[in-house]
Coordinates of C-alpha atoms and ligand atoms in Angstrom, one line a residue:
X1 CA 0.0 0.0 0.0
X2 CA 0.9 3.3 -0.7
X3 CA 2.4 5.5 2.1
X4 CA 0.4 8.8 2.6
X5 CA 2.7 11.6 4.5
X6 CA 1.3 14.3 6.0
X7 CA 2.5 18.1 5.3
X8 CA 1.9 21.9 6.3
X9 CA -0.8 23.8 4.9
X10 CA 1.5 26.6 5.4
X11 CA 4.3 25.2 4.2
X12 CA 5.0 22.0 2.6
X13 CA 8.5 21.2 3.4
X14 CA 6.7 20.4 7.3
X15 CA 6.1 16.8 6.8
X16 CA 5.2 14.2 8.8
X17 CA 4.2 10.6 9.0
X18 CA 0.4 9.8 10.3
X19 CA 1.6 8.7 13.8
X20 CA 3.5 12.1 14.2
X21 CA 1.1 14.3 13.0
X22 CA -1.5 13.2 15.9
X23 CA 0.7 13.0 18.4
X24 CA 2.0 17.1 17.4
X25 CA -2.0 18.5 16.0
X26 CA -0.5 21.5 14.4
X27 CA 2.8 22.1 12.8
X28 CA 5.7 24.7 14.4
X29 CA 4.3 27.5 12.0
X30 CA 0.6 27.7 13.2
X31 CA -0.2 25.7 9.9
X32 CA -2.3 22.1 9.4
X33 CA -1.3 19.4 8.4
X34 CA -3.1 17.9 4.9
X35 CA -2.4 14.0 3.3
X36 CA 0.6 14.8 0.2
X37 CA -2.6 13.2 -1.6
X38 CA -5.8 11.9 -1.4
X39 CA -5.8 7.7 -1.3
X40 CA -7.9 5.8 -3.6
X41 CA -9.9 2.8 -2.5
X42 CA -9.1 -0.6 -3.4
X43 CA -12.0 -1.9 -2.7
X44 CA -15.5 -1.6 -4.7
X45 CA -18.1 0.5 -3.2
X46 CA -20.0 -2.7 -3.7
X47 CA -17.4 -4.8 -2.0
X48 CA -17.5 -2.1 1.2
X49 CA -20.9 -2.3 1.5
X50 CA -20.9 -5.9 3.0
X51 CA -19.1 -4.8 6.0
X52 CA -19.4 -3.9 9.3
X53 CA -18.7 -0.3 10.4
X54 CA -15.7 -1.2 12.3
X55 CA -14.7 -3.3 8.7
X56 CA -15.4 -0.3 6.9
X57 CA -13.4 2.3 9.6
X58 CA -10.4 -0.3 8.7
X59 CA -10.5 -0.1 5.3
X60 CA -11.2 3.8 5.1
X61 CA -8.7 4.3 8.2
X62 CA -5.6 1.5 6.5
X63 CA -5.4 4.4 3.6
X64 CA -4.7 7.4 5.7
X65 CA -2.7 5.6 8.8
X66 CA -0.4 4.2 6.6
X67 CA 2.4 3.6 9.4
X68 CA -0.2 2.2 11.7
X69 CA 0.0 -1.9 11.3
X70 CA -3.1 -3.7 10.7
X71 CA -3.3 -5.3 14.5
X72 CA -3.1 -1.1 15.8
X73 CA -5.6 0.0 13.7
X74 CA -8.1 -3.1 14.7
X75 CA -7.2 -2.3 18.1
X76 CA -7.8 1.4 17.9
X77 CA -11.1 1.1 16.1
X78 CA -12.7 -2.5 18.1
X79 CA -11.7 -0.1 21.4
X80 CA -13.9 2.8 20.1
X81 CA -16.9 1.4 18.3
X82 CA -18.3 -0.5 20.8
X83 CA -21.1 -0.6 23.1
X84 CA -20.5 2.5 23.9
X85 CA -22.8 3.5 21.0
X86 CA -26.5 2.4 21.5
X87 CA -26.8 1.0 17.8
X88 CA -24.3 -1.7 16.4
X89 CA -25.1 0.5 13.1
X90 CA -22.7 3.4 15.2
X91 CA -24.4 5.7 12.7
X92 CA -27.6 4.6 11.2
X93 CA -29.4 6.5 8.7
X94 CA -33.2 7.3 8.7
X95 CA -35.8 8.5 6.6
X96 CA -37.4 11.6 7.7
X97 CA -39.9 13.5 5.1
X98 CA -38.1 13.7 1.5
X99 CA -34.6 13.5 3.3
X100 CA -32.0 10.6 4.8
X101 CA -30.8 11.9 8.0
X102 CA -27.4 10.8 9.3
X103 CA -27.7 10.1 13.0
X104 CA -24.0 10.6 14.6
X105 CA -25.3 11.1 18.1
X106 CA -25.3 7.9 19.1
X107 CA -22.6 7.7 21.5
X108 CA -21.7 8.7 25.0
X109 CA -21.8 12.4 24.5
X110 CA -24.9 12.1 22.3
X111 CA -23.4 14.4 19.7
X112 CA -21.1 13.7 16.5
X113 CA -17.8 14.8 18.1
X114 CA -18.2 10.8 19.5
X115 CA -17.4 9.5 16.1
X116 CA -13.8 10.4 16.4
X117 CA -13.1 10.9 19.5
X118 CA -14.1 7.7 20.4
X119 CA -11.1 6.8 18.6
X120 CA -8.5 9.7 19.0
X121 CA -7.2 8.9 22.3
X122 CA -6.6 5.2 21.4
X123 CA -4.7 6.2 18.1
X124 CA -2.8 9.3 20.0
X125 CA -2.1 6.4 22.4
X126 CA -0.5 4.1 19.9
X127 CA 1.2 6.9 18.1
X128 CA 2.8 7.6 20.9
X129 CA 4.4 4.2 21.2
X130 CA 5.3 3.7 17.8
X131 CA 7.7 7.3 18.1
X132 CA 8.6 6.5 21.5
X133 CA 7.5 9.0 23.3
X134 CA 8.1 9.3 26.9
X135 CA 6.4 12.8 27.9
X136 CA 3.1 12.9 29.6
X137 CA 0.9 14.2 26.9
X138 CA -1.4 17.3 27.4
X139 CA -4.5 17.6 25.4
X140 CA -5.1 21.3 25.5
X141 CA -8.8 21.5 23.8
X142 CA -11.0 24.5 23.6
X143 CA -14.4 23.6 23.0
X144 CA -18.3 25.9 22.1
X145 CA -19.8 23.0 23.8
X146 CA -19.4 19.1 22.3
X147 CA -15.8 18.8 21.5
X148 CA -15.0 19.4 25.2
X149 CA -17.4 16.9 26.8
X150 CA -16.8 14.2 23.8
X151 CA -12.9 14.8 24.7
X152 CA -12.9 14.2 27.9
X153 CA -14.7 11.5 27.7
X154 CA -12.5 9.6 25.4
X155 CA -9.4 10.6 27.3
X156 CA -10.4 10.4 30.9
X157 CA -8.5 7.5 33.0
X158 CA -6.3 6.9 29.9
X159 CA -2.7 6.9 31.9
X160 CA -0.1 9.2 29.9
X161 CA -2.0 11.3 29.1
X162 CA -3.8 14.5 30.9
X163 CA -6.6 16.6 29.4
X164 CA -7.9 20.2 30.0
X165 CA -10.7 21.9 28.2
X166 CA -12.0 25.7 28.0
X167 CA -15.3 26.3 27.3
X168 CA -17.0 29.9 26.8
X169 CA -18.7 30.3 30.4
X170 CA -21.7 31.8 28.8
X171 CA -21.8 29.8 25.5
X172 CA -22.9 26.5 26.2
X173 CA -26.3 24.4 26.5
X174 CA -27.1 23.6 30.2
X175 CA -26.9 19.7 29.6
X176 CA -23.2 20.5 27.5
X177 CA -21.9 22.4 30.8
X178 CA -23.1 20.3 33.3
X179 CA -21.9 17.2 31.2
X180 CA -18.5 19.1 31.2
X181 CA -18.4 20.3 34.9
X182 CA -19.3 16.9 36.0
X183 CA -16.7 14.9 34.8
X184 CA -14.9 12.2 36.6
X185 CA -11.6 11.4 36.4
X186 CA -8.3 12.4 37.8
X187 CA -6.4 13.2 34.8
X188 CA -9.4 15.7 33.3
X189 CA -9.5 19.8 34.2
X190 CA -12.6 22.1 33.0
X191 CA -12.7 25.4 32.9
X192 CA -15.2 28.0 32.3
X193 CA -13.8 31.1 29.9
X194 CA -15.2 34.9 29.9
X195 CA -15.0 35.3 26.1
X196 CA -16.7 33.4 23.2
X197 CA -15.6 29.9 21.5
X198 CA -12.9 32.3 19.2
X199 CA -11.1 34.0 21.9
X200 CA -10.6 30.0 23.3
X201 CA -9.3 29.0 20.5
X202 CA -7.1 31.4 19.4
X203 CA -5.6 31.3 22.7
X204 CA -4.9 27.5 23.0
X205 CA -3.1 27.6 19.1
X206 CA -0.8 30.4 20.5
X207 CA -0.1 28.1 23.2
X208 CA 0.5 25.5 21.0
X209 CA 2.8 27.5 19.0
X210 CA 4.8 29.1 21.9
X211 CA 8.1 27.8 21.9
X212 CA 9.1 28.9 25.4
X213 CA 6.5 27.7 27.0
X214 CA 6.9 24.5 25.1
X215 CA 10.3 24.3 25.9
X216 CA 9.5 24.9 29.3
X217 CA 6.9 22.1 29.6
X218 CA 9.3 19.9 27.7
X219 CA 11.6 20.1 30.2
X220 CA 9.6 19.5 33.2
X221 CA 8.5 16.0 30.9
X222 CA 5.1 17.8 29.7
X223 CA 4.2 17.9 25.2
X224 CA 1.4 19.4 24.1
X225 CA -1.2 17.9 22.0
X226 CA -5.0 19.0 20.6
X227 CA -8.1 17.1 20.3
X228 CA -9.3 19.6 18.3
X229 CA -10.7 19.2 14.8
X230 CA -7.3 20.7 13.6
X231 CA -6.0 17.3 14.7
X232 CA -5.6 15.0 11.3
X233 CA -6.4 11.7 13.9
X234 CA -9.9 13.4 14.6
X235 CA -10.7 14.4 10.9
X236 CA -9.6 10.9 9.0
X237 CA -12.1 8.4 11.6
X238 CA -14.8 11.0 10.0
X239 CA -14.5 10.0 6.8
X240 CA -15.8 6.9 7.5
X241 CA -18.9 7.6 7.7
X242 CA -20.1 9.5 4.9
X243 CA -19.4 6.1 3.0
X244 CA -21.4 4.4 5.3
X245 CA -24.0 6.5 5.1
X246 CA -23.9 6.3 1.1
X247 CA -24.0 2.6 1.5
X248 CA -27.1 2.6 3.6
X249 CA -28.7 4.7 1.2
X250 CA -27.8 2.1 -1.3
X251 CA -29.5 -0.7 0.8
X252 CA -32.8 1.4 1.7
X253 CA -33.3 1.7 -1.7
X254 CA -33.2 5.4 -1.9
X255 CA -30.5 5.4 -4.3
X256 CA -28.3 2.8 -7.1
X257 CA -24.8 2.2 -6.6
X258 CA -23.1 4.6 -8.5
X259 CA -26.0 7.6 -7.8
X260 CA -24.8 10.7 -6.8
X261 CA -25.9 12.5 -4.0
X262 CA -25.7 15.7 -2.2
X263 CA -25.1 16.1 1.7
X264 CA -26.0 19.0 3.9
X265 CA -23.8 19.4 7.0
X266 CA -24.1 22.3 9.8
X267 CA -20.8 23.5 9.7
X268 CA -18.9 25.0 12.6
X269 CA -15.0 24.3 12.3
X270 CA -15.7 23.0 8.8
X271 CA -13.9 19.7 10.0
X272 CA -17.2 17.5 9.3
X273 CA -17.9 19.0 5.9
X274 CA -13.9 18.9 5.0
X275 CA -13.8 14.7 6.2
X276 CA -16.6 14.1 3.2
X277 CA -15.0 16.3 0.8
X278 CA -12.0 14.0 1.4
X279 CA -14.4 11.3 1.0
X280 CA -15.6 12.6 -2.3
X281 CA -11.8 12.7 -3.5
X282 CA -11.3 9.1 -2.4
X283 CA -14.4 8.4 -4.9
X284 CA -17.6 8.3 -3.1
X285 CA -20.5 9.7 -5.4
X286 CA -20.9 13.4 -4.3
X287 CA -22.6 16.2 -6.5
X288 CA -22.7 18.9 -4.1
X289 CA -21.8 19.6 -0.9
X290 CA -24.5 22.4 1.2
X291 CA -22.5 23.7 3.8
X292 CA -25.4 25.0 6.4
X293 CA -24.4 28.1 8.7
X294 CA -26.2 29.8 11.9
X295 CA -26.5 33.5 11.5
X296 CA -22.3 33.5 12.3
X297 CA -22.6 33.0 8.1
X298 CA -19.0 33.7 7.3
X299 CA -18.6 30.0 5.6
X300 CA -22.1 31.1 3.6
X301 CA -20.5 34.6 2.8
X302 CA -17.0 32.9 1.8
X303 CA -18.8 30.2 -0.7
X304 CA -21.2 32.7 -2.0
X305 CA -18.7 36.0 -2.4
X306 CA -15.3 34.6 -2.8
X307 CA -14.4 36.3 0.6
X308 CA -13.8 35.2 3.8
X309 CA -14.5 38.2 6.8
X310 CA -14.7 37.8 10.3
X311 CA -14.7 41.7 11.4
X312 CA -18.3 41.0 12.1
X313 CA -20.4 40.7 15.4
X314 CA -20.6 37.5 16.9
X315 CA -24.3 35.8 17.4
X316 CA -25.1 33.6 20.1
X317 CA -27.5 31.3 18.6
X318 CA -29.4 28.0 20.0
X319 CA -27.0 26.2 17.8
X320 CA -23.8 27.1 19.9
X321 CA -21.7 24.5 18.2
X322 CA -21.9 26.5 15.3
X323 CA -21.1 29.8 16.9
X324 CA -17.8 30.0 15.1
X325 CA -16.1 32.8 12.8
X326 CA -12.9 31.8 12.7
X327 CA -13.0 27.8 10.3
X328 CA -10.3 26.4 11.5
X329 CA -10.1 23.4 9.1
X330 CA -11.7 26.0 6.0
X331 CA -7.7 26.3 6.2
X332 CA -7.4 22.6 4.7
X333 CA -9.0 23.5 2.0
X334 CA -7.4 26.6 1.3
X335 CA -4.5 24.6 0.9
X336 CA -5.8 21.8 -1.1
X337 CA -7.3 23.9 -3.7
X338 CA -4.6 26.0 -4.1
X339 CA -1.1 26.3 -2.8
X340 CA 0.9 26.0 0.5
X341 CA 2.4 29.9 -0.5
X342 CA -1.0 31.0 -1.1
X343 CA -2.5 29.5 1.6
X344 CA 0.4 31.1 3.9
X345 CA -0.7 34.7 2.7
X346 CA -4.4 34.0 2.9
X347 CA -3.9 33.1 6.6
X348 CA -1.4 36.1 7.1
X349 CA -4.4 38.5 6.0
X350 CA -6.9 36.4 8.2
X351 CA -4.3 37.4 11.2
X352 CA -3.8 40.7 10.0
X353 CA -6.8 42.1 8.7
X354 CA -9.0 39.4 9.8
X355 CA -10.2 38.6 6.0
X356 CA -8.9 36.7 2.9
X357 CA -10.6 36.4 -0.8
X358 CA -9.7 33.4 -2.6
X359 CA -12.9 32.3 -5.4
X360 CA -14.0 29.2 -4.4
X361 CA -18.0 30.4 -5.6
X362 CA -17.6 28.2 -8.4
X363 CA -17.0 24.6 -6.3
X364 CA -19.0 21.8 -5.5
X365 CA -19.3 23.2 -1.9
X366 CA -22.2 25.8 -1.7
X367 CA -22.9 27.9 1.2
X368 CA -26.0 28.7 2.9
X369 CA -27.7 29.5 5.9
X370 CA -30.4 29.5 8.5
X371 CA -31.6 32.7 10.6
X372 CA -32.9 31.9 14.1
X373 CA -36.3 31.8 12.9
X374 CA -36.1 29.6 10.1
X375 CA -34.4 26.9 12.0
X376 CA -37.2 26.8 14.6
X377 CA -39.8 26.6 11.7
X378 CA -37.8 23.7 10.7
X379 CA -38.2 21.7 13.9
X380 CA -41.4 22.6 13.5
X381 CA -42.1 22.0 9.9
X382 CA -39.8 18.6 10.1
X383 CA -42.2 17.3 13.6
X384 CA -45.4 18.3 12.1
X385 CA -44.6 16.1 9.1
X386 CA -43.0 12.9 10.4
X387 CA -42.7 13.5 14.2
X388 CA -39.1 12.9 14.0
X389 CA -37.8 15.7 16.4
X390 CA -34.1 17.8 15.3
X391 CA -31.5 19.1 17.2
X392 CA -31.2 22.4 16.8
X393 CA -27.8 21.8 14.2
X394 CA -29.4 19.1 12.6
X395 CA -31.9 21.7 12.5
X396 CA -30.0 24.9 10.5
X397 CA -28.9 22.1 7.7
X398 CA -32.7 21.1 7.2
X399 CA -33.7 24.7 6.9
X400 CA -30.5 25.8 4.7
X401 CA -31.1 22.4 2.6
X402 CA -34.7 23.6 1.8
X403 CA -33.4 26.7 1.0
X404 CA -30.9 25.5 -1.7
X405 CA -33.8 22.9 -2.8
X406 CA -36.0 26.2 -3.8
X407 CA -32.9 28.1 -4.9
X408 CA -31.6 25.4 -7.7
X409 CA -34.6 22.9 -8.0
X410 CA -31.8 20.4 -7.4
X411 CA -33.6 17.3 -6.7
X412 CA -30.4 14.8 -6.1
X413 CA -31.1 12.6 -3.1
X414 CA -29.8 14.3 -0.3
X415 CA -28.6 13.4 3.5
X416 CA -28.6 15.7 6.4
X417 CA -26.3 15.1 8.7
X418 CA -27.7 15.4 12.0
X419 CA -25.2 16.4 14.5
X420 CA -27.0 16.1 18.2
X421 CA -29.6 14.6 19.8
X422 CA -32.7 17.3 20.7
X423 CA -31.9 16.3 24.4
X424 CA -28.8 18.1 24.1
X425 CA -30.9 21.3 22.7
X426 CA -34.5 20.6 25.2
X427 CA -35.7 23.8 25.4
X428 CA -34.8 25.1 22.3
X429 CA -36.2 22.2 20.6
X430 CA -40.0 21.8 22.6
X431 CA -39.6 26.1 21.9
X432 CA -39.8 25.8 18.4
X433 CA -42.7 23.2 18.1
X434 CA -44.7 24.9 20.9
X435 CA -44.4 28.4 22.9
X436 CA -46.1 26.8 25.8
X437 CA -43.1 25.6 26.8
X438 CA -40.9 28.9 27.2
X439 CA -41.6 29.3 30.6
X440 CA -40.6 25.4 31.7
X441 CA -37.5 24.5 33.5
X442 CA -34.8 22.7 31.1
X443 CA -34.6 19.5 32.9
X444 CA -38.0 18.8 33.3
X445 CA -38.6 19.5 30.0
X446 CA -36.7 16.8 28.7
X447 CA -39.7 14.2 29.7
X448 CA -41.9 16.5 27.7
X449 CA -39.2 16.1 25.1
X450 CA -39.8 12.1 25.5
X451 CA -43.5 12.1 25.5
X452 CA -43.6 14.3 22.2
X453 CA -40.5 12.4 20.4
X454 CA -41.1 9.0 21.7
X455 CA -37.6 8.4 22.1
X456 CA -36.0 7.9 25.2
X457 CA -34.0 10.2 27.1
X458 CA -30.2 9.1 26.5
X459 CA -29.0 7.4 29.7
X460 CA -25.7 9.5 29.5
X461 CA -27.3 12.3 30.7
X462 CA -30.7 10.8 32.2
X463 CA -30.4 12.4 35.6
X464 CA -27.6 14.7 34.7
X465 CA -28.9 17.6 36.5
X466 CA -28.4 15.5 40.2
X467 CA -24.6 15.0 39.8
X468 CA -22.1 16.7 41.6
X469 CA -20.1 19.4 40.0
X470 CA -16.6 18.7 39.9
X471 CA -15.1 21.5 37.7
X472 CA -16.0 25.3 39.0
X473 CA -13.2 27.0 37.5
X474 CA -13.8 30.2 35.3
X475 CA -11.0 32.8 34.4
X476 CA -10.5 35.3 31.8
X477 CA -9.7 35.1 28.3
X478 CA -6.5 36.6 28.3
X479 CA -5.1 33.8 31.5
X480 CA -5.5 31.2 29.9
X481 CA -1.7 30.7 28.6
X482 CA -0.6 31.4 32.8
X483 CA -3.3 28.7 34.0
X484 CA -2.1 26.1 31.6
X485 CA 1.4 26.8 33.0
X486 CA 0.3 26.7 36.6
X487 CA -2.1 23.9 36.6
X488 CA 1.3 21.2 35.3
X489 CA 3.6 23.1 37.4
X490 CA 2.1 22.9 40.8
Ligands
PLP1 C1 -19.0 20.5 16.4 C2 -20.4 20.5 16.0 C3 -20.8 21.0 14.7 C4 -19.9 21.7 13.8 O1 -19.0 20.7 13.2 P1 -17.6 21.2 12.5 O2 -16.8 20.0 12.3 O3 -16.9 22.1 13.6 O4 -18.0 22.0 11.4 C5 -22.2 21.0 14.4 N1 -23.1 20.5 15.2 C6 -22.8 20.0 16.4 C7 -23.8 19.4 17.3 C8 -21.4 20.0 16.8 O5 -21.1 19.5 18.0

């Protein structure tokens, strides 16, 4: 098989075999690491569609982890697709209305960030043997809500390894901050952040790029490493499952081997979106690609203007995983499409001026978006037709799907990628189908949620609201550098 390297999107002389490139996240120079090409399949789309997801993550996962050996990769993926999902299908696919809907909220944290990082900690693990790496490793993760919880989850009690996440104080769901603040585990720190999801992240990649302080923590036996989606080992395991969802489609009849279809994804981080584009280039059947935005549009500006601007106010919105103006893996594809120089400048204006053009209007990705009010019609509109009950996310992709629908008349076949479960979202979600319930308590309101849905609430956080609170830490934006320092120093 063909050994895929990794290199810089900033500069492609940065390279790196899979194994490194989790273990460091980012490269020296601020820049992401991208595959030096895309793998093809050598298998049959009809020949992957007799296997089991776990069957299907090896033969997806082989391609990418090239200096992983077979027994690794078996043993990375059998340790995170497991009962800890509530399906054997890990991600099944429904049909709600005139559209499949990909549910990836079937793990511990009940939303998508499960489906890798279920599996990161495992492959950061084994990486870490393979190079022999002797430091304790620091997963340094800011989070605007899932990432965090779906982190620590995955890394908590693994020895070697310790794990600390910001999250915007004010920007979360109640059931995504108590999931956070309640976490178990000795080797796990949460902390609350005055500032927005942005200011987090900006602050942990300077961290990651801070050489002192590196060398600092190097010395005292501490490396840094991310479990963000700017992490290669969380972006490949997502590949997996646009195929599978493809395939299922197949099976239900809704479309022919070979058919091409569209896919809507509500797009935060654009590190979803970017794992099925590198799907489509491995050869999975793709026409167009919707990338759905909150009212923080700058994606849906970029695709539809050519320009990429984040001097622009910042919305909180009830779909506060998508509360994002700076894309971090948009940066990926930057690259991809054009150069490593051009790239470098693009993300030197983004620092500088806070904006970039570079005319991607033409693509297969198109941008659109979803106001507050047309994603609660959604819920709405999607309940009153089926009773199937959306996340709020899952919820902005519906609404910015029928949008493109009326704009084109595109009729492909088309899946939604549903990113959450509605428990996540209660109020939000019983809101939008019925005012009645604006002046209810959110925890109570999650039996209303299962009487109208007829769906269970998720035993992860069935009784959330009675646990202890383990994490009460909030600081200011600007400390989090000296409290990352002093919490491994003390
Ligand atoms: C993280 C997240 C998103 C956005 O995904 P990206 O990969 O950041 O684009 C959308 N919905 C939910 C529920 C999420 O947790």
């Amino acid at each position: 098989m063909k050994k895929i390297n990794y290199i810089g999107t900033r500069d492609k002389n940065i390279k790196a075999t899979a194994s490194q490139a989790i273990l460091k996240g980012i490269c020296e120079d601020g820049g992401l690491f991208v595959p030096e090409e895309f793998p093809v399949l050598d298998k049959s789309l009809e020949e992957l569609s007799k296997l089991s997801y776990q069957d299907l993550a090896y033969e997806i996962l082989k391609l990418y982890l090239t200096d992983f050996t077979e027994e690794e990769l078996r043993y990375c993926i059998n340790g995170a697709y497991d009962e800890k999902f509530d399906t054997p299908v890990i991600a099944p696919v429904v049909k709600k209305g005139d559209v499949s809907v990909l549910e990836l909220f079937h793990g511990r944290t009940i939303a998508f960030k499960d489906m890798a990082l279920s599996i990161l900690p495992y492959l950061m693990k084994t990486s870490a043997k393979k190079n022999g790496m002797e430091k304790e490793i620091v997963i340094l993760t800011a989070t605007s809500g899932d990432t965090g919880k779906a982190a620590l989850e995955g890394f908590a009690g693994v020895d070697g390894i310790q794990i600390i996440v910001f999250f915007p104080e004010d920007g979360v769901s109640p059931v995504q901050k108590l999931q956070m603040t309640t976490q178990e585990g000795a080797n796990t720190c949460v902390v609350g952040i005055k500032g927005n999801f942005d200011d987090a992240q900006t602050a942990v990649k300077s961290i990651f790029t801070d050489a002192v302080l590196g060398a600092e923590l190097s010395n005292k036996g501490f490396v840094f490493s991310s479990a963000n989606s700017i992490n290669i080992g969380r972006l490949v395991p997502q590949v997996v499952y646009y195929f599978q969802a493809y395939l299922q489609m197949v099976k239900m009849g809704e479309i022919a081997l070979g058919d091409e279809i569209n896919v809507t994804v509500p797009t935060g981080n654009f590190g979803n979106i970017l794992a099925g584009y590198f799907a489509k280039q491995m050869g999975l059947p793709v026409k167009t690609f919707i990338c759905a935005s909150n009212e923080n549009k700058v994606l849906y500006d970029f695709f539809t203007t050519g320009t990429y601007d984040k001097n622009r106010d910042f919305n909180v919105t009830t779909s506060p995983s998508m509360d994002i103006l700076i894309s971090s893996n948009l940066e990926r594809l930057l690259c991809i499409l054009s150069s490593q120089e051009k790239c470098k400048e693009l993300m030197t204006s983004l620092n500088t001026d806070g904006k970039y053009s570079l005319d991607l209007t033409k693509g297969i990705i198109k941008g659109e978006y979803a106001t507050e009010e047309e994603t609660a019609q959604a819920i709405k509109a999607m309940y009153d037709k089926s009773g199937y009950i959306m996340d709020t996310h899952t919820a902005v992709a519906y609404a910015a799907y029928e949008k493109y629908k009326k704009a084109t008349a595109d009729e492909t076949k088309t899946v939604i990628i549903s990113t959450a479960s509605p428990y996540k979202f209660t109020k939000d979600v019983l809101v939008a189908i019925d005012k009645k319930y604006e002046t209810m308590d959110f925890f109570p309101l999650m039996d209303e949620l299962e009487k109208l849905s007829g769906v269970e609430i998720p035993m992860p956080i069935k009784g959330i609201e009675k646990r202890p609170i383990l994490h009460n830490t909030v600081i200011e934006r600007d400390a989090i550098k000296d409290f990352v320092k002093e919490h491994l120093t003390k």
